[in-house]
Amino acid sequence: MANVTGKIVVTGGAGFIGSNLIHALLGDGWDVFVLDAIIKQVHPDGKWEKPRKVSFFHGDVRDHGIVGKCLDGADYIVHLAAETGVGQSSYEIARHVSVNELGTAVLLEEAAKNLKYIKGVILASSRAVYGEGRYICIKCGVVYPEGRGANDLSQGKWEPRCPKCGERVKPTASIEDQPLKPASIYGITKHNQEQLVAQFTKGFDVPSVALRFQNVYGPGQSLNNPYTGILSIFCTRIMAKNPVLIYEDGQEKRDFVYIEDVVESMRLVLKKGFSGFDVYNVGMGSGTPVLEVANILAEEFKTDVPVQVVGKYRIGDIRHAWGDIRKIQEKFGYKPKISVREGLKRFIAWVKEQPKPEDRYEVMEKEMVERGLLGKAP
Ligand SMILES: NC(=O)c1ccc[n+]([C@@H]2O[C@H](COP(=O)([O-])OP(=O)(O)OC[C@H]3O[C@@H](n4cnc5c(N)ncnc54)[C@H](O)[C@@H]3O)[C@@H](O)[C@H]2O)c1
Ligand SMILES: [Zn+2]
């Protein structure tokens, strides 16, 4: 594999995925530049301990001036900076659209002034672009159900139904070229980010890749952000000795992928090289029920805090989601190495070393209730 290095700009490099990525990039010999606004929801004390060798630009990805300065002479860009609250994006619409879409637009405009150097862009996209995703109906074949309505959820009808015949359907992995039906403002912004980057590639002939990350977890994840990262929320509850609350019946599945595997996906893309524009799922390639993950977490945490299935639900949540990872496997040789149990063990070991975070779950829940976004089945 070629040993590609040079100047690499990581937007959002102080965040969870970014801070893990930059350590690996430094180790690979990259000249790492980070642009990050250090937003309060992720960094409550407004600080970031930057690694010594990193050049840090403290600023907003929507600010042409600072973005231009940071990008000057850059060979590659990894665009991670984003607002990431899936539920929150349904009422803080402007903030999510502005940071994610305008931010990408400004970044690309500034990159276009740097064409002499720039060799490629990697965008952090998300499973959220798929919405409810792909299911199999025994009568109708592959179907893409609509999101579940408040009516069904309030009666505890958790599973989506076939949009053609109304029968029960079986979830299956999402594939890159299936129809995209984002079920949240956040998902829409991620889809639009992909399209902006794809168009940039067409217009300027700069290669780009969008990686649709599944549920990433691991050391460095914000334990203070109650709006995102289900495993952080569970850990924060356990440390505060408050019960872990599981929505719906706990059988909803997600693709939990450990941070090291996600970092490796980006390193492989950089090392193997890419041309044109393409999208790839990055995950474990299988789904695990949320209740199972919560139980493993509680067991490995060795806590007596109860895990409670409460039948509450969030309007707009999808039921099952995991990504088919064969495409990135074939193209870049990506293969996740850390099992969910092993990843959770490592995550917990890190969590236990952190200052006890404030459990702000109830604040978040109150906001959702006030906006009519959280309900409870009888
Ligand atoms: N963590 C996941 O499970 C997951 C899953 C799918 C996709 N993603 C995507 O991966 C990327 C990184 O996610 P993360 O989990 O590391 O999030 P994070 O919140 O930990 O990090 C995001 C970083 O971006 C910075 N930021 C926010 N707004 C900014 C702005 N206007 N200008 C500059 N910097 C800004 C924040 O300060 C933070 O350091 C995001 O684009 C996210 O949508 C994450
Ligand atoms: Zn059917």
Short mmCIF file of C-alpha atoms and ligand atoms in Angstrom, two decimals:
data_model
loop_
_atom_site.label_atom_id
_atom_site.label_comp_id
_atom_site.label_asym_id
_atom_site.label_seq_id
_atom_site.Cartn_x
_atom_site.Cartn_y
_atom_site.Cartn_z
CA MET A 1 0.00 0.00 0.00
CA ALA A 2 1.37 3.42 -0.92
CA ASN A 3 2.47 5.54 1.97
CA VAL A 4 0.41 8.65 1.21
CA THR A 5 1.06 11.66 3.42
CA GLY A 6 1.05 15.43 3.20
CA LYS A 7 -1.10 18.15 4.70
CA ILE A 8 -4.49 16.93 5.83
CA VAL A 9 -7.25 19.15 7.23
CA VAL A 10 -9.72 17.49 9.60
CA THR A 11 -12.77 19.65 10.27
CA GLY A 12 -14.42 18.73 13.57
CA GLY A 13 -11.07 17.18 14.49
CA ALA A 14 -11.63 17.88 18.19
CA GLY A 15 -14.78 15.77 18.27
CA PHE A 16 -15.20 12.07 18.96
CA ILE A 17 -14.33 10.59 15.58
CA GLY A 18 -11.93 13.42 14.72
CA SER A 19 -9.80 13.19 17.86
CA ASN A 20 -9.34 9.45 17.33
CA LEU A 21 -8.61 9.92 13.64
CA ILE A 22 -5.96 12.60 14.10
CA HIS A 23 -3.91 10.40 16.45
CA ALA A 24 -3.83 7.68 13.82
CA LEU A 25 -2.96 10.21 11.08
CA LEU A 26 -0.11 11.65 13.13
CA GLY A 27 1.19 8.12 13.57
CA ASP A 28 1.02 7.62 9.78
CA GLY A 29 3.16 10.72 9.25
CA TRP A 30 0.53 13.24 8.14
CA ASP A 31 0.86 16.96 8.77
CA VAL A 32 -2.45 17.35 10.61
CA PHE A 33 -4.49 20.57 10.66
CA VAL A 34 -7.70 20.74 12.69
CA LEU A 35 -10.50 23.25 12.20
CA ASP A 36 -13.06 23.09 15.01
CA ALA A 37 -15.44 25.57 16.66
CA ILE A 38 -15.32 23.63 19.99
CA ILE A 39 -19.10 23.88 20.39
CA LYS A 40 -20.51 23.84 23.93
CA GLN A 41 -22.84 20.88 23.45
CA VAL A 42 -19.84 18.63 22.76
CA HIS A 43 -17.13 20.45 24.75
CA PRO A 44 -18.98 21.96 27.76
CA ASP A 45 -15.90 23.67 29.20
CA GLY A 46 -15.13 25.26 25.82
CA LYS A 47 -11.64 23.75 25.77
CA TRP A 48 -9.73 21.18 23.77
CA GLU A 49 -6.30 19.73 24.63
CA LYS A 50 -4.75 19.57 21.20
CA PRO A 51 -1.98 17.07 20.52
CA ARG A 52 1.36 18.88 20.30
CA LYS A 53 1.99 18.19 16.64
CA VAL A 54 -1.43 19.36 15.44
CA SER A 55 -1.96 22.83 13.94
CA PHE A 56 -5.26 24.05 15.36
CA PHE A 57 -7.60 26.62 13.80
CA HIS A 58 -10.31 27.47 16.32
CA GLY A 59 -13.24 28.59 14.21
CA ASP A 60 -16.47 27.89 12.42
CA VAL A 61 -16.62 25.86 9.24
CA ARG A 62 -18.99 28.51 7.84
CA ASP A 63 -16.35 31.25 8.18
CA HIS A 64 -14.63 31.71 4.81
CA GLY A 65 -11.66 33.54 6.34
CA ILE A 66 -10.53 30.88 8.78
CA VAL A 67 -11.46 27.96 6.51
CA GLY A 68 -9.42 29.51 3.69
CA LYS A 69 -6.40 29.96 5.95
CA CYS A 70 -6.62 26.43 7.30
CA LEU A 71 -6.97 24.88 3.82
CA ASP A 72 -4.07 26.75 2.28
CA GLY A 73 -1.85 24.12 0.60
CA ALA A 74 -3.90 21.16 1.91
CA ASP A 75 -3.61 17.83 0.08
CA TYR A 76 -6.67 16.18 1.65
CA ILE A 77 -9.75 17.20 3.63
CA VAL A 78 -11.69 14.99 6.02
CA HIS A 79 -14.95 16.78 6.71
CA LEU A 80 -16.36 15.75 10.08
CA ALA A 81 -17.57 19.07 11.58
CA ALA A 82 -21.33 18.86 11.99
CA GLU A 83 -24.34 19.25 14.22
CA THR A 84 -25.29 15.67 14.99
CA GLY A 85 -28.50 15.62 17.07
CA VAL A 86 -30.94 13.45 15.12
CA GLY A 87 -33.91 14.19 17.43
CA GLN A 88 -32.79 17.73 18.16
CA SER A 89 -32.61 18.51 14.43
CA SER A 90 -36.41 18.24 14.22
CA TYR A 91 -36.78 21.51 16.16
CA GLU A 92 -33.34 23.15 15.79
CA ILE A 93 -33.68 22.92 12.05
CA ALA A 94 -31.84 26.08 11.04
CA ARG A 95 -28.79 25.27 13.14
CA HIS A 96 -28.41 21.77 11.69
CA VAL A 97 -29.02 22.90 8.11
CA SER A 98 -26.71 25.88 8.48
CA VAL A 99 -23.73 24.09 9.99
CA ASN A 100 -24.02 20.92 7.92
CA GLU A 101 -25.01 22.32 4.54
CA LEU A 102 -23.69 25.89 4.50
CA GLY A 103 -20.59 24.64 6.34
CA THR A 104 -19.94 22.10 3.58
CA ALA A 105 -20.62 24.75 0.94
CA VAL A 106 -18.08 27.19 2.44
CA LEU A 107 -15.52 24.42 2.83
CA LEU A 108 -15.90 23.39 -0.81
CA GLU A 109 -15.74 26.99 -2.04
CA GLU A 110 -12.48 27.47 -0.20
CA ALA A 111 -11.19 24.10 -1.41
CA ALA A 112 -11.88 25.25 -4.97
CA LYS A 113 -9.39 28.08 -4.40
CA ASN A 114 -6.80 25.47 -3.52
CA LEU A 115 -7.03 23.22 -6.59
CA LYS A 116 -3.30 23.28 -7.16
CA TYR A 117 -2.86 21.13 -4.05
CA ILE A 118 -6.08 19.38 -3.16
CA LYS A 119 -6.15 15.68 -4.02
CA GLY A 120 -9.27 14.43 -2.30
CA VAL A 121 -12.13 14.93 0.13
CA ILE A 122 -13.56 12.41 2.59
CA LEU A 123 -17.00 13.26 3.95
CA ALA A 124 -18.46 11.74 7.10
CA SER A 125 -21.96 10.83 6.01
CA SER A 126 -24.39 8.74 7.99
CA ARG A 127 -26.75 5.79 8.04
CA ALA A 128 -29.40 8.49 8.59
CA VAL A 129 -29.59 9.04 4.81
CA TYR A 130 -31.48 5.74 4.49
CA GLY A 131 -34.30 6.51 6.91
CA GLU A 132 -36.29 3.38 7.73
CA GLY A 133 -34.25 1.39 5.26
CA ARG A 134 -34.61 -1.90 3.49
CA TYR A 135 -37.00 -4.73 4.33
CA ILE A 136 -38.13 -7.99 2.75
CA CYS A 137 -41.80 -8.81 2.33
CA ILE A 138 -42.49 -12.48 1.56
CA LYS A 139 -45.13 -11.43 -0.96
CA CYS A 140 -43.62 -8.27 -2.49
CA GLY A 141 -39.85 -8.75 -2.22
CA VAL A 142 -37.58 -5.83 -1.28
CA VAL A 143 -39.57 -2.86 0.06
CA TYR A 144 -38.80 0.49 1.66
CA PRO A 145 -41.47 1.18 4.28
CA GLU A 146 -42.44 4.67 5.31
CA GLY A 147 -41.51 5.77 8.82
CA ARG A 148 -43.91 4.60 11.53
CA GLY A 149 -46.62 7.11 12.35
CA ALA A 150 -47.59 8.42 15.80
CA ASN A 151 -50.77 6.36 15.55
CA ASP A 152 -48.94 3.02 15.31
CA LEU A 153 -46.29 3.94 17.85
CA SER A 154 -48.86 5.04 20.47
CA GLN A 155 -50.37 1.54 20.23
CA GLY A 156 -46.99 -0.16 20.57
CA LYS A 157 -47.02 -1.27 16.92
CA TRP A 158 -43.26 -1.04 16.58
CA GLU A 159 -42.51 -2.99 13.42
CA PRO A 160 -42.93 -1.24 10.06
CA ARG A 161 -45.35 -2.86 7.61
CA CYS A 162 -45.05 -3.56 3.91
CA PRO A 163 -45.94 -0.35 2.03
CA LYS A 164 -47.52 -2.46 -0.74
CA CYS A 165 -49.57 -5.18 0.99
CA GLY A 166 -49.52 -4.14 4.65
CA GLU A 167 -48.05 -7.46 5.82
CA ARG A 168 -45.19 -7.89 8.29
CA VAL A 169 -41.71 -7.37 6.84
CA LYS A 170 -38.22 -8.53 7.79
CA PRO A 171 -35.40 -5.98 8.12
CA THR A 172 -32.25 -6.42 6.08
CA ALA A 173 -28.96 -4.53 5.61
CA SER A 174 -29.01 -1.16 3.83
CA ILE A 175 -27.06 -1.05 0.58
CA GLU A 176 -25.43 2.03 -0.89
CA ASP A 177 -27.55 2.30 -4.02
CA GLN A 178 -30.97 1.81 -2.46
CA PRO A 179 -33.41 4.76 -2.52
CA LEU A 180 -32.54 7.35 0.11
CA LYS A 181 -35.43 8.38 2.34
CA PRO A 182 -33.95 10.25 5.30
CA ALA A 183 -36.36 10.34 8.25
CA SER A 184 -34.85 13.35 10.03
CA ILE A 185 -33.62 16.86 9.26
CA TYR A 186 -30.18 15.59 10.26
CA GLY A 187 -30.45 12.80 7.67
CA ILE A 188 -31.53 15.30 5.02
CA THR A 189 -28.50 17.48 5.75
CA LYS A 190 -26.21 14.45 5.47
CA HIS A 191 -27.76 13.53 2.13
CA ASN A 192 -27.35 17.11 0.93
CA GLN A 193 -23.72 17.13 2.10
CA GLU A 194 -23.12 14.05 -0.06
CA GLN A 195 -24.67 15.73 -3.07
CA LEU A 196 -22.67 18.92 -2.57
CA VAL A 197 -19.45 16.93 -2.41
CA ALA A 198 -20.43 14.79 -5.43
CA GLN A 199 -21.13 17.92 -7.45
CA PHE A 200 -17.82 19.44 -6.36
CA THR A 201 -16.07 16.34 -7.71
CA LYS A 202 -17.90 16.69 -11.03
CA GLY A 203 -17.18 20.39 -11.31
CA PHE A 204 -13.53 20.44 -10.27
CA ASP A 205 -12.39 16.89 -10.88
CA VAL A 206 -11.33 16.46 -7.24
CA PRO A 207 -12.02 12.88 -6.05
CA SER A 208 -14.27 12.41 -3.03
CA VAL A 209 -15.71 9.66 -0.90
CA ALA A 210 -18.72 9.76 1.42
CA LEU A 211 -18.57 7.24 4.25
CA ARG A 212 -21.95 6.39 5.74
CA PHE A 213 -21.03 5.66 9.32
CA GLN A 214 -23.38 3.50 11.34
CA ASN A 215 -23.59 3.92 15.17
CA VAL A 216 -20.02 4.73 16.15
CA TYR A 217 -19.01 4.37 19.80
CA GLY A 218 -15.84 4.27 21.85
CA PRO A 219 -13.32 6.31 23.83
CA GLY A 220 -13.50 10.03 23.17
CA GLN A 221 -17.26 10.03 22.72
CA SER A 222 -18.89 13.01 24.41
CA LEU A 223 -20.42 11.87 27.69
CA ASN A 224 -21.98 15.28 28.19
CA ASN A 225 -24.09 15.47 25.06
CA PRO A 226 -27.55 14.06 25.89
CA TYR A 227 -28.74 14.53 22.30
CA THR A 228 -26.64 11.92 20.61
CA GLY A 229 -24.74 8.68 21.19
CA ILE A 230 -27.05 6.15 22.80
CA LEU A 231 -24.21 4.32 24.59
CA SER A 232 -22.91 7.54 26.16
CA ILE A 233 -26.40 8.26 27.38
CA PHE A 234 -26.63 4.77 28.93
CA CYS A 235 -23.22 5.15 30.62
CA THR A 236 -24.11 8.58 31.98
CA ARG A 237 -27.28 7.09 33.47
CA ILE A 238 -25.35 4.18 35.04
CA MET A 239 -22.77 6.51 36.58
CA ALA A 240 -25.51 8.71 38.03
CA LYS A 241 -27.17 5.53 39.44
CA ASN A 242 -30.28 6.24 37.39
CA PRO A 243 -32.03 3.41 35.53
CA VAL A 244 -31.12 2.90 31.89
CA LEU A 245 -34.31 3.55 29.95
CA ILE A 246 -34.89 1.60 26.76
CA TYR A 247 -37.35 2.94 24.21
CA GLU A 248 -39.95 0.86 22.42
CA ASP A 249 -39.53 -2.84 23.30
CA GLY A 250 -35.73 -2.81 23.08
CA GLN A 251 -35.75 -5.08 20.01
CA GLU A 252 -34.90 -2.23 17.62
CA LYS A 253 -31.56 -3.00 15.97
CA ARG A 254 -28.58 -0.78 15.30
CA ASP A 255 -25.16 -1.38 13.80
CA PHE A 256 -22.75 -0.53 16.64
CA VAL A 257 -19.26 -0.08 15.25
CA TYR A 258 -16.18 0.58 17.36
CA ILE A 259 -14.23 3.78 16.73
CA GLU A 260 -11.01 1.97 15.83
CA ASP A 261 -12.73 0.24 12.92
CA VAL A 262 -14.15 3.57 11.74
CA VAL A 263 -10.73 5.25 11.90
CA GLU A 264 -9.29 2.30 9.99
CA SER A 265 -11.89 2.78 7.22
CA MET A 266 -10.62 6.35 6.65
CA ARG A 267 -6.97 5.28 6.74
CA LEU A 268 -7.67 2.57 4.17
CA VAL A 269 -9.41 5.05 1.86
CA LEU A 270 -6.45 7.43 2.12
CA LYS A 271 -3.87 4.71 1.65
CA LYS A 272 -5.51 2.91 -1.26
CA GLY A 273 -6.56 6.11 -3.06
CA PHE A 274 -9.82 6.97 -4.80
CA SER A 275 -11.13 8.61 -7.93
CA GLY A 276 -14.46 10.19 -8.91
CA PHE A 277 -17.17 10.23 -6.23
CA ASP A 278 -18.48 7.20 -4.37
CA VAL A 279 -20.33 6.26 -1.17
CA TYR A 280 -19.64 3.40 1.22
CA ASN A 281 -21.26 2.05 4.36
CA VAL A 282 -18.96 1.72 7.37
CA GLY A 283 -20.23 -0.49 10.17
CA MET A 284 -20.11 -4.05 11.49
CA GLY A 285 -22.46 -5.22 8.78
CA SER A 286 -24.99 -6.57 11.29
CA GLY A 287 -27.56 -5.19 13.70
CA THR A 288 -27.77 -5.76 17.46
CA PRO A 289 -30.94 -5.09 19.49
CA VAL A 290 -30.61 -2.02 21.70
CA LEU A 291 -31.76 -4.01 24.76
CA GLU A 292 -29.03 -6.60 24.18
CA VAL A 293 -26.39 -3.88 23.99
CA ALA A 294 -27.72 -2.21 27.15
CA ASN A 295 -27.62 -5.55 28.98
CA ILE A 296 -24.03 -6.25 27.88
CA LEU A 297 -23.12 -2.73 28.96
CA ALA A 298 -24.70 -3.16 32.41
CA GLU A 299 -23.08 -6.58 32.82
CA GLU A 300 -19.62 -5.37 31.84
CA PHE A 301 -20.03 -2.26 33.96
CA LYS A 302 -20.78 -4.58 36.90
CA THR A 303 -23.58 -2.29 38.01
CA ASP A 304 -26.84 -2.99 39.80
CA VAL A 305 -28.52 -0.06 38.06
CA PRO A 306 -31.57 -1.59 36.32
CA VAL A 307 -32.11 -1.64 32.56
CA GLN A 308 -35.80 -0.83 32.03
CA VAL A 309 -37.83 -1.22 28.86
CA VAL A 310 -40.25 1.68 29.19
CA GLY A 311 -42.29 1.59 25.97
CA LYS A 312 -41.58 5.25 25.31
CA TYR A 313 -40.92 6.22 21.73
CA ARG A 314 -39.59 9.14 19.75
CA ILE A 315 -41.51 10.31 16.72
CA GLY A 316 -39.22 9.96 13.71
CA ASP A 317 -37.01 7.20 15.14
CA ILE A 318 -36.41 4.38 12.78
CA ARG A 319 -36.91 0.79 13.85
CA HIS A 320 -33.94 -1.14 12.46
CA ALA A 321 -30.77 -0.09 10.70
CA TRP A 322 -27.56 -1.75 9.73
CA GLY A 323 -25.29 -1.36 6.77
CA ASP A 324 -24.16 -3.89 4.20
CA ILE A 325 -20.38 -3.44 4.19
CA ARG A 326 -19.43 -5.58 1.19
CA LYS A 327 -18.73 -2.59 -1.05
CA ILE A 328 -16.04 -1.05 1.17
CA GLN A 329 -14.71 -4.52 1.90
CA GLU A 330 -14.23 -5.21 -1.82
CA LYS A 331 -12.87 -1.79 -2.76
CA PHE A 332 -10.65 -0.96 0.22
CA GLY A 333 -10.27 -4.21 2.15
CA TYR A 334 -12.17 -2.84 5.17
CA LYS A 335 -13.01 -5.49 7.75
CA PRO A 336 -14.26 -4.58 11.24
CA LYS A 337 -12.14 -6.25 13.90
CA ILE A 338 -13.72 -5.35 17.23
CA SER A 339 -16.82 -7.30 18.30
CA VAL A 340 -19.59 -5.43 20.10
CA ARG A 341 -18.74 -7.06 23.45
CA GLU A 342 -15.03 -6.35 23.12
CA GLY A 343 -15.74 -2.78 22.01
CA LEU A 344 -18.08 -2.23 24.94
CA LYS A 345 -15.44 -3.55 27.37
CA ARG A 346 -12.89 -1.10 26.01
CA PHE A 347 -15.41 1.74 26.00
CA ILE A 348 -16.38 1.11 29.63
CA ALA A 349 -12.74 0.98 30.72
CA TRP A 350 -12.35 4.46 29.24
CA VAL A 351 -15.64 5.77 30.66
CA LYS A 352 -14.58 4.73 34.17
CA GLU A 353 -11.51 6.95 33.94
CA GLN A 354 -13.52 10.03 32.96
CA PRO A 355 -14.81 12.74 35.33
CA LYS A 356 -18.39 11.88 36.26
CA PRO A 357 -20.58 13.56 33.62
CA GLU A 358 -23.79 15.37 34.50
CA ASP A 359 -26.85 13.27 33.66
CA ARG A 360 -28.82 15.68 31.46
CA TYR A 361 -31.14 13.03 30.09
CA GLU A 362 -34.21 14.49 31.81
CA VAL A 363 -33.60 17.95 30.31
CA MET A 364 -33.46 16.39 26.86
CA GLU A 365 -36.55 14.29 27.52
CA LYS A 366 -38.50 17.35 28.73
CA GLU A 367 -37.63 19.21 25.53
CA MET A 368 -38.88 16.30 23.45
CA VAL A 369 -42.13 16.02 25.47
CA GLU A 370 -42.81 19.77 25.19
CA ARG A 371 -42.47 19.51 21.44
CA GLY A 372 -44.74 16.48 21.20
CA LEU A 373 -41.89 14.30 19.97
CA LEU A 374 -41.87 11.77 22.77
CA GLY A 375 -44.75 9.47 23.55
CA LYS A 376 -45.52 6.36 25.55
CA ALA A 377 -47.35 3.27 24.46
CA PRO A 378 -49.88 1.86 26.97
N1 LIG B 1 -20.73 9.32 15.98
C1 LIG B 1 -21.53 8.67 15.16
O1 LIG B 1 -22.14 7.65 15.51
C2 LIG B 1 -21.72 9.14 13.74
C3 LIG B 1 -22.53 8.36 12.89
C4 LIG B 1 -22.72 8.79 11.58
C5 LIG B 1 -22.11 9.94 11.13
N2 LIG B 1 -21.34 10.68 11.97
C6 LIG B 1 -20.75 11.93 11.45
O2 LIG B 1 -19.37 11.97 11.77
C7 LIG B 1 -18.96 13.30 12.01
C8 LIG B 1 -18.26 13.42 13.36
O3 LIG B 1 -19.15 12.98 14.36
P1 LIG B 1 -18.72 12.87 15.89
O4 LIG B 1 -19.49 11.76 16.47
O5 LIG B 1 -17.25 12.91 16.00
O6 LIG B 1 -19.35 14.22 16.45
P2 LIG B 1 -18.82 15.22 17.61
O7 LIG B 1 -19.98 16.06 17.97
O8 LIG B 1 -18.10 14.47 18.66
O9 LIG B 1 -17.75 16.10 16.83
C9 LIG B 1 -18.11 17.13 15.97
C10 LIG B 1 -17.08 18.23 16.10
O10 LIG B 1 -17.45 19.26 15.19
C11 LIG B 1 -17.31 20.49 15.84
N3 LIG B 1 -18.23 21.46 15.24
C12 LIG B 1 -19.57 21.53 15.38
N4 LIG B 1 -20.07 22.59 14.71
C13 LIG B 1 -19.00 23.19 14.12
C14 LIG B 1 -18.87 24.32 13.29
N5 LIG B 1 -19.93 25.08 12.94
N6 LIG B 1 -17.62 24.66 12.84
C15 LIG B 1 -16.54 23.92 13.19
N7 LIG B 1 -16.61 22.84 14.00
C16 LIG B 1 -17.83 22.48 14.45
C17 LIG B 1 -17.61 20.23 17.29
O11 LIG B 1 -17.02 21.21 18.14
C18 LIG B 1 -17.03 18.84 17.49
O12 LIG B 1 -15.71 18.91 17.98
C19 LIG B 1 -20.20 14.16 11.88
O13 LIG B 1 -20.23 14.70 10.57
C20 LIG B 1 -21.34 13.18 12.05
O14 LIG B 1 -22.49 13.61 11.35
C21 LIG B 1 -21.14 10.31 13.26
ZN ZN B 2 -45.81 -6.83 0.80
#
